[in-house]
Amino acid sequence: MTKVRFVSADGRRVVEAEGAGGTRLLELAQAHDQPLEGACEGAMACSTCHVVVAPQDFAKLPPASEEEEDMLDFAYGVSRTSRLACQIWLDDAIDSLEVRMPGGSTNMQGR
Ligand code: FES
């Protein structure tokens, strides 16, 4: 199991969750009502699953593919540790991850 801390864009709300190996980060986020739309459900045709990985955790993940890098060009609030949550598979070897959702994808309820 991987422990994941989902941090809101303003840093004021934190949700902690645990996901089994093989689970996509996007699926875990959605299962815990986090504001990641994931409109294309992992088909790499949107960028609404954009997250900013905490710098201390970024090296735990395998590198992004070229296709993922290209999709990140369309994301809101990109930083040096940005990734697409649909392209991150949790791995039991990863003890923990912290990701911030940079906003721009909140729903009408502000989540
Ligand atoms: S869900 Fe569309 S690129 Fe991740």
Tab-separated table of C-alpha atoms and ligand atoms in Angstrom:
chain	number	residue	atom	x	y	z
A	1	MET	CA	0.000	0.000	0.000
A	2	THR	CA	1.106	3.536	-0.742
A	3	LYS	CA	0.062	6.395	1.510
A	4	VAL	CA	-0.943	9.483	-0.450
A	5	ARG	CA	-1.545	12.986	0.882
A	6	PHE	CA	-3.766	15.062	-1.397
A	7	VAL	CA	-3.267	18.755	-0.701
A	8	SER	CA	-5.664	21.396	-2.031
A	9	ALA	CA	-4.407	24.222	-4.225
A	10	ASP	CA	-4.313	26.648	-1.307
A	11	GLY	CA	-2.746	24.095	1.036
A	12	ARG	CA	-5.608	24.367	3.531
A	13	ARG	CA	-7.210	20.966	2.990
A	14	VAL	CA	-5.379	17.682	3.229
A	15	VAL	CA	-6.884	14.275	2.581
A	16	GLU	CA	-4.875	11.178	3.369
A	17	ALA	CA	-5.563	7.935	1.532
A	18	GLU	CA	-3.957	4.581	0.887
A	19	GLY	CA	-3.846	2.791	-2.432
A	20	ALA	CA	-2.790	-0.709	-3.384
A	21	GLY	CA	-0.066	-1.370	-5.911
A	22	GLY	CA	-1.376	-1.183	-9.466
A	23	THR	CA	-3.946	1.496	-8.653
A	24	ARG	CA	-3.742	4.683	-10.682
A	25	LEU	CA	-3.272	7.827	-8.634
A	26	LEU	CA	-6.230	9.319	-10.505
A	27	GLU	CA	-8.493	6.461	-9.370
A	28	LEU	CA	-7.437	6.919	-5.757
A	29	ALA	CA	-8.068	10.662	-5.960
A	30	GLN	CA	-11.521	10.186	-7.403
A	31	ALA	CA	-12.387	7.526	-4.836
A	32	HIS	CA	-11.655	10.136	-2.175
A	33	ASP	CA	-13.590	12.986	-3.833
A	34	GLN	CA	-10.529	14.950	-4.842
A	35	PRO	CA	-10.974	17.596	-7.558
A	36	LEU	CA	-9.218	15.830	-10.400
A	37	GLU	CA	-11.561	15.580	-13.317
A	38	GLY	CA	-9.644	13.055	-15.429
A	39	ALA	CA	-11.948	13.746	-18.362
A	40	CYS	CA	-10.339	11.293	-20.775
A	41	GLU	CA	-9.914	8.566	-18.137
A	42	GLY	CA	-6.256	8.055	-18.902
A	43	ALA	CA	-6.343	8.224	-22.686
A	44	MET	CA	-3.886	11.161	-22.602
A	45	ALA	CA	-6.331	13.460	-24.325
A	46	CYS	CA	-6.875	16.074	-21.615
A	47	SER	CA	-4.693	17.259	-18.752
A	48	THR	CA	-7.386	17.601	-16.135
A	49	CYS	CA	-5.619	15.072	-13.926
A	50	HIS	CA	-2.599	17.323	-13.404
A	51	VAL	CA	-0.934	17.167	-9.990
A	52	VAL	CA	2.204	18.731	-8.571
A	53	VAL	CA	4.229	16.110	-6.746
A	54	ALA	CA	6.024	17.232	-3.580
A	55	PRO	CA	9.724	17.760	-4.432
A	56	GLN	CA	10.872	15.184	-1.859
A	57	ASP	CA	8.695	12.551	-3.522
A	58	PHE	CA	9.270	13.304	-7.199
A	59	ALA	CA	12.271	10.971	-7.613
A	60	LYS	CA	10.241	8.038	-6.278
A	61	LEU	CA	8.292	7.954	-9.548
A	62	PRO	CA	9.465	6.601	-12.873
A	63	PRO	CA	10.076	9.338	-15.452
A	64	ALA	CA	7.168	10.716	-17.446
A	65	SER	CA	6.804	9.512	-21.009
A	66	GLU	CA	7.256	11.934	-23.884
A	67	GLU	CA	3.498	11.800	-24.488
A	68	GLU	CA	2.816	12.742	-20.865
A	69	GLU	CA	5.307	15.617	-21.091
A	70	ASP	CA	3.493	16.864	-24.194
A	71	MET	CA	0.095	16.742	-22.434
A	72	LEU	CA	1.496	18.646	-19.450
A	73	ASP	CA	2.075	21.587	-21.793
A	74	PHE	CA	-1.704	22.072	-21.742
A	75	ALA	CA	-2.101	21.859	-17.966
A	76	TYR	CA	-2.866	24.769	-15.658
A	77	GLY	CA	-0.204	25.778	-13.120
A	78	VAL	CA	2.583	23.476	-14.310
A	79	SER	CA	5.732	23.244	-12.213
A	80	ARG	CA	8.987	21.271	-12.357
A	81	THR	CA	7.410	18.371	-10.472
A	82	SER	CA	4.140	18.239	-12.396
A	83	ARG	CA	2.735	14.893	-13.475
A	84	LEU	CA	-0.522	13.471	-14.765
A	85	ALA	CA	-2.290	11.409	-12.118
A	86	CYS	CA	-3.610	8.998	-14.747
A	87	GLN	CA	-0.032	8.056	-15.606
A	88	ILE	CA	1.075	7.291	-12.059
A	89	TRP	CA	0.540	3.726	-10.920
A	90	LEU	CA	0.984	3.216	-7.227
A	91	ASP	CA	3.642	0.702	-6.353
A	92	ASP	CA	3.924	-1.040	-3.007
A	93	ALA	CA	7.610	-0.104	-3.024
A	94	ILE	CA	6.643	3.582	-2.832
A	95	ASP	CA	6.035	4.288	0.839
A	96	SER	CA	4.316	7.632	0.489
A	97	LEU	CA	3.504	10.426	-1.917
A	98	GLU	CA	2.289	13.956	-1.452
A	99	VAL	CA	0.582	15.724	-4.319
A	100	ARG	CA	-0.993	19.149	-4.635
A	101	MET	CA	-3.809	19.833	-7.020
A	102	PRO	CA	-3.020	23.176	-8.591
A	103	GLY	CA	-6.595	24.210	-9.155
A	104	GLY	CA	-8.309	25.199	-12.329
A	105	SER	CA	-10.327	22.019	-12.136
A	106	THR	CA	-12.546	22.625	-9.138
A	107	ASN	CA	-16.169	21.747	-9.594
A	108	MET	CA	-19.165	23.919	-8.797
A	109	GLN	CA	-18.983	22.873	-5.164
A	110	GLY	CA	-15.417	24.148	-4.963
A	111	ARG	CA	-13.926	20.698	-4.447
B	1	FES	S1	-7.146	11.813	-17.452
B	1	FES	FE1	-6.814	12.804	-19.333
B	1	FES	S2	-4.645	12.981	-19.438
B	1	FES	FE2	-5.023	12.083	-17.483
